[in-house]
Short mmCIF file of C-alpha atoms in Angstrom, two decimals:
data_model
loop_
_atom_site.label_atom_id
_atom_site.label_comp_id
_atom_site.label_asym_id
_atom_site.label_seq_id
_atom_site.Cartn_x
_atom_site.Cartn_y
_atom_site.Cartn_z
CA UNK A 1 73.52 107.39 90.66
CA UNK A 2 75.25 104.31 89.24
CA UNK A 3 77.57 101.74 90.78
CA UNK A 4 80.90 101.80 88.88
CA UNK A 5 83.82 99.43 89.54
CA UNK A 6 87.43 100.41 88.74
CA UNK A 7 90.38 97.99 88.93
CA UNK A 8 94.09 98.74 88.97
CA UNK A 9 97.11 99.79 91.01
CA UNK A 10 97.19 102.70 93.44
CA UNK A 11 100.69 103.91 94.28
CA UNK A 12 102.53 106.25 96.58
CA UNK A 13 103.41 109.41 94.62
CA UNK A 14 106.48 111.36 95.73
CA UNK A 15 107.40 114.72 94.20
CA UNK A 16 109.66 117.64 95.05
CA UNK A 17 108.07 120.88 96.15
CA UNK A 18 107.03 123.19 93.31
CA UNK A 19 109.13 122.85 90.19
CA UNK A 20 112.32 121.58 91.82
CA UNK A 21 114.18 118.77 90.11
CA UNK A 22 114.60 115.45 91.89
CA UNK A 23 118.34 116.03 92.20
CA UNK A 24 117.57 119.26 94.08
CA UNK A 25 114.96 117.83 96.41
CA UNK A 26 115.55 117.86 100.15
CA UNK A 27 111.91 117.02 100.88
CA UNK A 28 109.31 115.03 98.92
CA UNK A 29 105.55 115.55 99.09
CA UNK A 30 103.53 112.34 99.44
CA UNK A 31 100.14 111.53 97.93
CA UNK A 32 98.44 108.42 96.55
CA UNK A 33 97.15 107.85 93.02
CA UNK A 34 96.97 105.58 89.99
CA UNK A 35 95.15 105.54 86.66
CA UNK A 36 92.00 103.75 87.75
CA UNK A 37 92.07 105.22 91.26
CA UNK A 38 92.02 108.69 89.73
CA UNK A 39 88.94 107.72 87.72
CA UNK A 40 87.29 106.30 90.85
CA UNK A 41 87.76 109.58 92.73
CA UNK A 42 86.33 111.60 89.82
CA UNK A 43 83.25 109.38 89.71
CA UNK A 44 82.73 109.67 93.46
CA UNK A 45 82.95 113.46 93.14
CA UNK A 46 80.19 113.34 90.52
CA UNK A 47 77.97 111.46 92.97
CA UNK A 48 78.30 107.88 91.78
CA UNK A 49 78.76 104.78 93.94
CA UNK A 50 82.40 104.38 92.97
CA UNK A 51 84.03 101.08 93.93
CA UNK A 52 87.80 100.63 93.69
CA UNK A 53 89.46 97.20 93.51
CA UNK A 54 93.16 96.50 94.00
CA UNK A 55 95.58 94.66 96.29
CA UNK A 56 97.58 96.53 98.92
CA UNK A 57 99.99 95.51 101.67
CA UNK A 58 98.67 95.17 105.21
CA UNK A 59 100.81 98.01 106.57
CA UNK A 60 100.62 101.75 107.19
CA UNK A 61 101.38 102.70 103.58
CA UNK A 62 98.67 100.40 102.29
CA UNK A 63 96.24 101.85 104.81
CA UNK A 64 97.19 105.40 103.85
CA UNK A 65 96.31 104.62 100.23
CA UNK A 66 92.94 103.26 101.37
CA UNK A 67 92.38 106.37 103.49
CA UNK A 68 93.18 108.64 100.53
CA UNK A 69 90.38 107.01 98.54
CA UNK A 70 87.93 107.01 101.44
CA UNK A 71 88.51 110.72 101.94
CA UNK A 72 86.76 111.41 98.64
CA UNK A 73 83.95 108.91 99.07
CA UNK A 74 85.31 105.91 97.16
CA UNK A 75 84.09 102.47 98.33
CA UNK A 76 87.21 100.53 99.36
CA UNK A 77 85.44 97.46 100.75
CA UNK A 78 86.56 95.26 97.82
CA UNK A 79 90.28 96.03 98.22
CA UNK A 80 92.31 92.90 98.95
CA UNK A 81 95.07 93.16 101.58
CA UNK A 82 98.32 91.22 101.28
CA UNK A 83 101.71 91.19 99.64
CA UNK A 84 104.85 93.03 100.68
CA UNK A 85 104.83 96.54 99.27
CA UNK A 86 103.04 99.40 97.59
CA UNK A 87 104.30 100.68 94.25
CA UNK A 88 105.97 104.10 94.22
CA UNK A 89 106.41 106.69 91.52
CA UNK A 90 108.42 109.90 91.56
CA UNK A 91 107.18 112.93 89.63
CA UNK A 92 109.34 115.83 88.53
CA UNK A 93 107.07 118.55 87.15
CA UNK A 94 108.26 120.15 83.94
CA UNK A 95 108.17 123.83 83.11
CA UNK A 96 108.48 125.76 79.85
CA UNK A 97 110.75 123.70 77.55
CA UNK A 98 111.74 121.19 80.29
CA UNK A 99 109.50 118.14 80.15
CA UNK A 100 107.92 116.46 83.15
CA UNK A 101 109.49 113.19 84.23
CA UNK A 102 108.13 110.09 85.97
CA UNK A 103 110.31 107.41 87.59
CA UNK A 104 108.68 104.15 88.68
CA UNK A 105 109.61 101.92 91.61
CA UNK A 106 106.79 99.41 91.44
CA UNK A 107 108.39 95.99 90.83
CA UNK A 108 107.13 93.40 93.30
CA UNK A 109 104.15 95.47 94.43
CA UNK A 110 101.19 93.70 96.00
CA UNK A 111 98.97 94.06 92.92
CA UNK A 112 101.72 92.78 90.60
CA UNK A 113 101.90 89.59 92.69
CA UNK A 114 98.13 89.11 92.83
CA UNK A 115 96.52 85.90 91.61
CA UNK A 116 93.11 85.17 90.14
CA UNK A 117 92.04 83.77 93.53
CA UNK A 118 92.29 87.25 95.04
CA UNK A 119 89.32 88.64 93.14
CA UNK A 120 85.79 87.22 93.24
CA UNK A 121 84.36 89.09 90.26
CA UNK A 122 80.91 87.58 90.72
CA UNK A 123 80.77 89.23 94.15
CA UNK A 124 82.59 92.42 93.14
CA UNK A 125 80.21 93.13 90.23
CA UNK A 126 77.04 92.69 92.25
CA UNK A 127 74.78 95.64 91.39
CA UNK A 128 77.36 97.27 89.08
CA UNK A 129 76.52 99.04 85.81
CA UNK A 130 80.06 99.85 84.60
CA UNK A 131 83.59 98.41 84.83
CA UNK A 132 86.73 100.43 84.10
CA UNK A 133 90.40 99.48 83.84
CA UNK A 134 93.44 100.67 81.87
CA UNK A 135 96.20 99.14 79.77
CA UNK A 136 98.59 99.77 82.65
CA UNK A 137 97.13 97.00 84.80
CA UNK A 138 97.71 93.98 82.49
CA UNK A 139 101.27 95.26 81.95
CA UNK A 140 102.21 94.83 85.61
CA UNK A 141 102.75 91.06 85.71
CA UNK A 142 102.35 87.83 83.77
CA UNK A 143 99.19 87.03 85.78
CA UNK A 144 97.32 90.31 85.40
CA UNK A 145 96.36 89.92 81.73
CA UNK A 146 94.36 86.83 82.66
CA UNK A 147 92.87 88.55 85.72
CA UNK A 148 91.77 91.51 83.58
CA UNK A 149 90.39 89.18 80.92
CA UNK A 150 88.41 87.23 83.54
CA UNK A 151 86.99 90.48 84.91
CA UNK A 152 85.94 91.64 81.44
CA UNK A 153 84.32 88.29 80.62
CA UNK A 154 82.32 88.33 83.85
CA UNK A 155 81.29 91.94 83.24
CA UNK A 156 80.07 91.09 79.74
CA UNK A 157 78.22 88.04 81.04
CA UNK A 158 76.34 90.36 83.40
CA UNK A 159 75.64 93.00 80.75
CA UNK A 160 77.94 95.54 82.43
CA UNK A 161 79.45 98.23 80.20
CA UNK A 162 83.26 97.91 80.03
CA UNK A 163 85.65 100.81 79.39
CA UNK A 164 89.40 100.73 78.92
CA UNK A 165 91.92 103.55 78.67
CA UNK A 166 94.74 102.11 76.55
CA UNK A 167 97.35 104.07 78.55
CA UNK A 168 100.42 102.53 76.89
CA UNK A 169 103.51 102.79 79.12
CA UNK A 170 106.77 101.93 77.36
CA UNK A 171 108.53 101.58 80.73
CA UNK A 172 106.28 98.62 81.55
CA UNK A 173 106.20 96.58 78.33
CA UNK A 174 107.00 96.61 74.64
CA UNK A 175 104.62 97.56 71.85
CA UNK A 176 104.60 93.93 70.70
CA UNK A 177 103.65 92.65 74.17
CA UNK A 178 100.96 95.31 74.53
CA UNK A 179 99.44 94.47 71.15
CA UNK A 180 99.35 90.74 71.88
CA UNK A 181 97.71 91.12 75.29
CA UNK A 182 95.33 93.99 74.55
CA UNK A 183 94.13 92.37 71.31
CA UNK A 184 92.76 89.52 73.45
CA UNK A 185 91.03 91.84 75.91
CA UNK A 186 89.62 94.53 73.61
CA UNK A 187 86.78 92.42 72.14
CA UNK A 188 85.14 92.61 75.60
CA UNK A 189 85.42 96.41 75.78
CA UNK A 190 82.57 98.77 74.85
CA UNK A 191 84.23 102.16 75.32
CA UNK A 192 87.87 102.68 74.33
CA UNK A 193 89.75 105.75 75.59
CA UNK A 194 93.12 106.77 74.16
CA UNK A 195 95.47 109.67 73.51
CA UNK A 196 97.30 110.69 70.34
CA UNK A 197 99.98 108.00 70.75
CA UNK A 198 98.18 104.96 72.23
CA UNK A 199 96.53 103.57 69.10
CA UNK A 200 99.82 103.82 67.20
CA UNK A 201 101.91 102.26 69.98
CA UNK A 202 99.57 99.39 70.81
CA UNK A 203 97.84 98.57 67.52
CA UNK A 204 99.97 100.27 64.87
CA UNK A 205 97.10 102.55 63.83
CA UNK A 206 98.53 105.97 63.01
CA UNK A 207 96.79 109.30 62.53
CA UNK A 208 97.61 110.83 59.17
CA UNK A 209 99.01 114.37 58.92
CA UNK A 210 99.79 114.40 62.64
CA UNK A 211 103.04 115.20 64.42
CA UNK A 212 102.68 115.15 68.20
CA UNK A 213 106.17 116.58 68.71
CA UNK A 214 105.27 119.78 66.86
CA UNK A 215 101.68 119.79 68.12
CA UNK A 216 100.20 119.28 64.64
CA UNK A 217 96.97 117.28 64.97
CA UNK A 218 94.65 116.25 62.12
CA UNK A 219 90.94 115.85 62.85
CA UNK A 220 90.45 113.67 59.78
CA UNK A 221 93.41 111.55 60.87
CA UNK A 222 91.84 110.82 64.24
CA UNK A 223 88.44 110.10 62.72
CA UNK A 224 90.15 107.38 60.69
CA UNK A 225 91.96 106.07 63.79
CA UNK A 226 88.67 105.79 65.69
CA UNK A 227 86.96 104.18 62.70
CA UNK A 228 89.70 101.56 62.35
CA UNK A 229 89.63 100.79 66.07
CA UNK A 230 85.84 100.44 65.97
CA UNK A 231 85.95 98.15 62.95
CA UNK A 232 88.69 96.02 64.50
CA UNK A 233 87.11 95.54 67.94
CA UNK A 234 83.46 96.59 67.50
CA UNK A 235 83.62 99.31 70.14
CA UNK A 236 80.47 101.26 70.93
CA UNK A 237 82.52 104.41 71.44
CA UNK A 238 86.09 105.60 70.98
CA UNK A 239 87.23 108.72 72.82
CA UNK A 240 90.57 110.38 72.07
CA UNK A 241 92.22 113.27 73.90
CA UNK A 242 94.01 115.74 71.62
CA UNK A 243 96.93 117.60 73.15
CA UNK A 244 98.80 120.28 71.25
CA UNK A 245 102.03 120.77 73.20
CA UNK A 246 103.37 124.30 73.00
CA UNK A 247 105.64 123.61 75.97
CA UNK A 248 105.55 121.64 79.23
CA UNK A 249 103.66 124.56 80.76
CA UNK A 250 101.24 125.54 77.98
CA UNK A 251 99.08 123.19 75.92
CA UNK A 252 96.09 123.24 73.61
CA UNK A 253 93.55 120.71 74.87
CA UNK A 254 90.54 119.15 73.16
CA UNK A 255 88.99 115.77 72.44
CA UNK A 256 86.97 113.64 70.06
CA UNK A 257 84.20 111.11 70.62
CA UNK A 258 83.42 108.65 67.84
CA UNK A 259 80.19 106.66 67.95
CA UNK A 260 77.77 105.26 65.36
CA UNK A 261 80.05 106.34 62.49
CA UNK A 262 79.99 109.96 63.65
CA UNK A 263 82.84 112.01 65.14
CA UNK A 264 82.15 114.77 67.68
CA UNK A 265 84.88 117.29 68.52
CA UNK A 266 84.98 119.48 71.60
CA UNK A 267 85.99 123.10 71.78
CA UNK A 268 89.71 123.67 72.30
CA UNK A 269 91.15 125.13 75.50
CA UNK A 270 94.43 126.95 75.98
CA UNK A 271 95.67 125.71 79.35
CA UNK A 272 98.49 126.86 81.60
CA UNK A 273 99.49 123.70 83.45
CA UNK A 274 99.88 123.36 87.20
CA UNK A 275 100.11 119.53 87.18
CA UNK A 276 99.34 117.41 84.11
CA UNK A 277 99.68 113.95 85.71
CA UNK A 278 96.20 112.45 85.86
CA UNK A 279 94.84 114.62 83.05
CA UNK A 280 93.85 111.66 80.89
CA UNK A 281 92.25 109.88 83.85
CA UNK A 282 90.12 112.94 84.62
CA UNK A 283 88.95 112.85 81.00
CA UNK A 284 88.03 109.17 81.35
CA UNK A 285 86.15 109.64 84.60
CA UNK A 286 84.18 112.56 83.23
CA UNK A 287 83.38 110.69 80.02
CA UNK A 288 82.04 107.69 81.97
CA UNK A 289 79.88 110.06 84.05
CA UNK A 290 78.56 111.75 80.90
CA UNK A 291 77.71 108.52 79.10
CA UNK A 292 76.15 106.78 82.08
CA UNK A 293 74.11 109.92 82.82
CA UNK A 294 72.62 109.81 79.33
CA UNK A 295 74.28 112.87 77.84
CA UNK A 296 74.29 113.11 74.05
CA UNK A 297 77.68 112.61 72.32
CA UNK A 298 78.49 116.30 71.80
CA UNK A 299 77.62 117.16 75.38
CA UNK A 300 79.56 114.13 76.65
CA UNK A 301 82.81 115.07 74.91
CA UNK A 302 82.45 118.73 75.95
CA UNK A 303 82.00 117.69 79.59
CA UNK A 304 84.96 115.29 79.51
CA UNK A 305 87.31 117.85 77.98
CA UNK A 306 86.19 120.66 80.29
CA UNK A 307 86.70 118.42 83.33
CA UNK A 308 90.19 117.41 82.24
CA UNK A 309 91.01 121.02 81.39
CA UNK A 310 90.28 121.91 85.03
CA UNK A 311 92.38 118.97 86.28
CA UNK A 312 95.48 120.52 84.75
CA UNK A 313 95.10 123.36 87.27
CA UNK A 314 95.10 121.06 90.34
CA UNK A 315 98.14 119.72 92.20
CA UNK A 316 98.58 115.93 92.34
CA UNK A 317 96.57 113.32 90.43
CA UNK A 318 92.99 113.51 91.68
CA UNK A 319 90.55 115.77 89.84
CA UNK A 320 88.77 117.48 92.73
CA UNK A 321 86.03 119.28 90.83
CA UNK A 322 82.25 119.13 90.98
CA UNK A 323 79.82 118.65 88.12
CA UNK A 324 78.69 122.25 88.63
CA UNK A 325 82.24 123.58 88.18
CA UNK A 326 82.76 121.53 85.02
CA UNK A 327 79.50 122.69 83.49
CA UNK A 328 80.33 126.34 84.29
CA UNK A 329 83.47 126.01 82.16
CA UNK A 330 81.75 123.86 79.57
CA UNK A 331 79.10 126.51 78.99
CA UNK A 332 81.56 129.37 78.70
CA UNK A 333 82.75 130.62 82.10
CA UNK A 334 86.50 130.45 81.45
CA UNK A 335 87.50 133.83 82.87
CA UNK A 336 88.99 132.52 86.10
CA UNK A 337 87.50 135.46 88.00
CA UNK A 338 87.18 135.16 91.78
CA UNK A 339 83.84 133.65 92.83
CA UNK A 340 82.38 135.55 95.81
#
């Protein structure tokens, strides 16, 4: 299998038990996750040599984050230790008409205070075939855009495929800031991953005849979005997740892959959500696995959507499914019957 490098922030996730609200919580469950870390775990589960790069404090919380990645076979040897704290985020799971909520406490985290001297990309990329990051990482500090840009330039110099999930987070930066920074980085990206809102928020490219609040999604609108993104940045592929929100608990889930002027749409799944945080990351990880494994575009988008469909049934951020389980759903086994 391939050697794939992911770069970003892993955080401590704290959430109440079940569907309790934060104001009700007497106890909080702890786990560790982050956009690129979630992708790294997915890729390790699919059998790849998955390398995760970040900066974490030299304390028990930093070590616990490292241990969480090691548990699932992720290579943590390139993680830099230093700084004062690990970022934290609180998750309140939504239900029915009550939306999920995420509260961040990540200012001053070790990765946000990292400098370009912390990461030797020439050494990190040795033997790598793929590099993945998200739009969250350059939003974390004034230094990280340049660090991400340096990583992308070195990856391109080596002929490594680069993927980026736009992952716009309005709590981290403005649309204007995101557009300015990501417009500099995107020319080095081969595979762009986004959801219904990212292209509009970051680049002002809107899908026609689409209303995400009502769950109305236009296939033709997203074809045009992908085409405009490709023309603007010369991407090899654009992948978009399509979520029709019936409620916080029930969604329609599908995706589109655009490559070589052709759009490929997956089948649509009706999902009853256990935990939706990390759903987009599971899509990204599965897509990378599909592409790097040589799957054709239709098969690649079907695999990515099936994998992320299954993630919505799993507590916490990591998508703990095997390739065999994904393919069983992908090829029609959606009954949920007990396997004996």
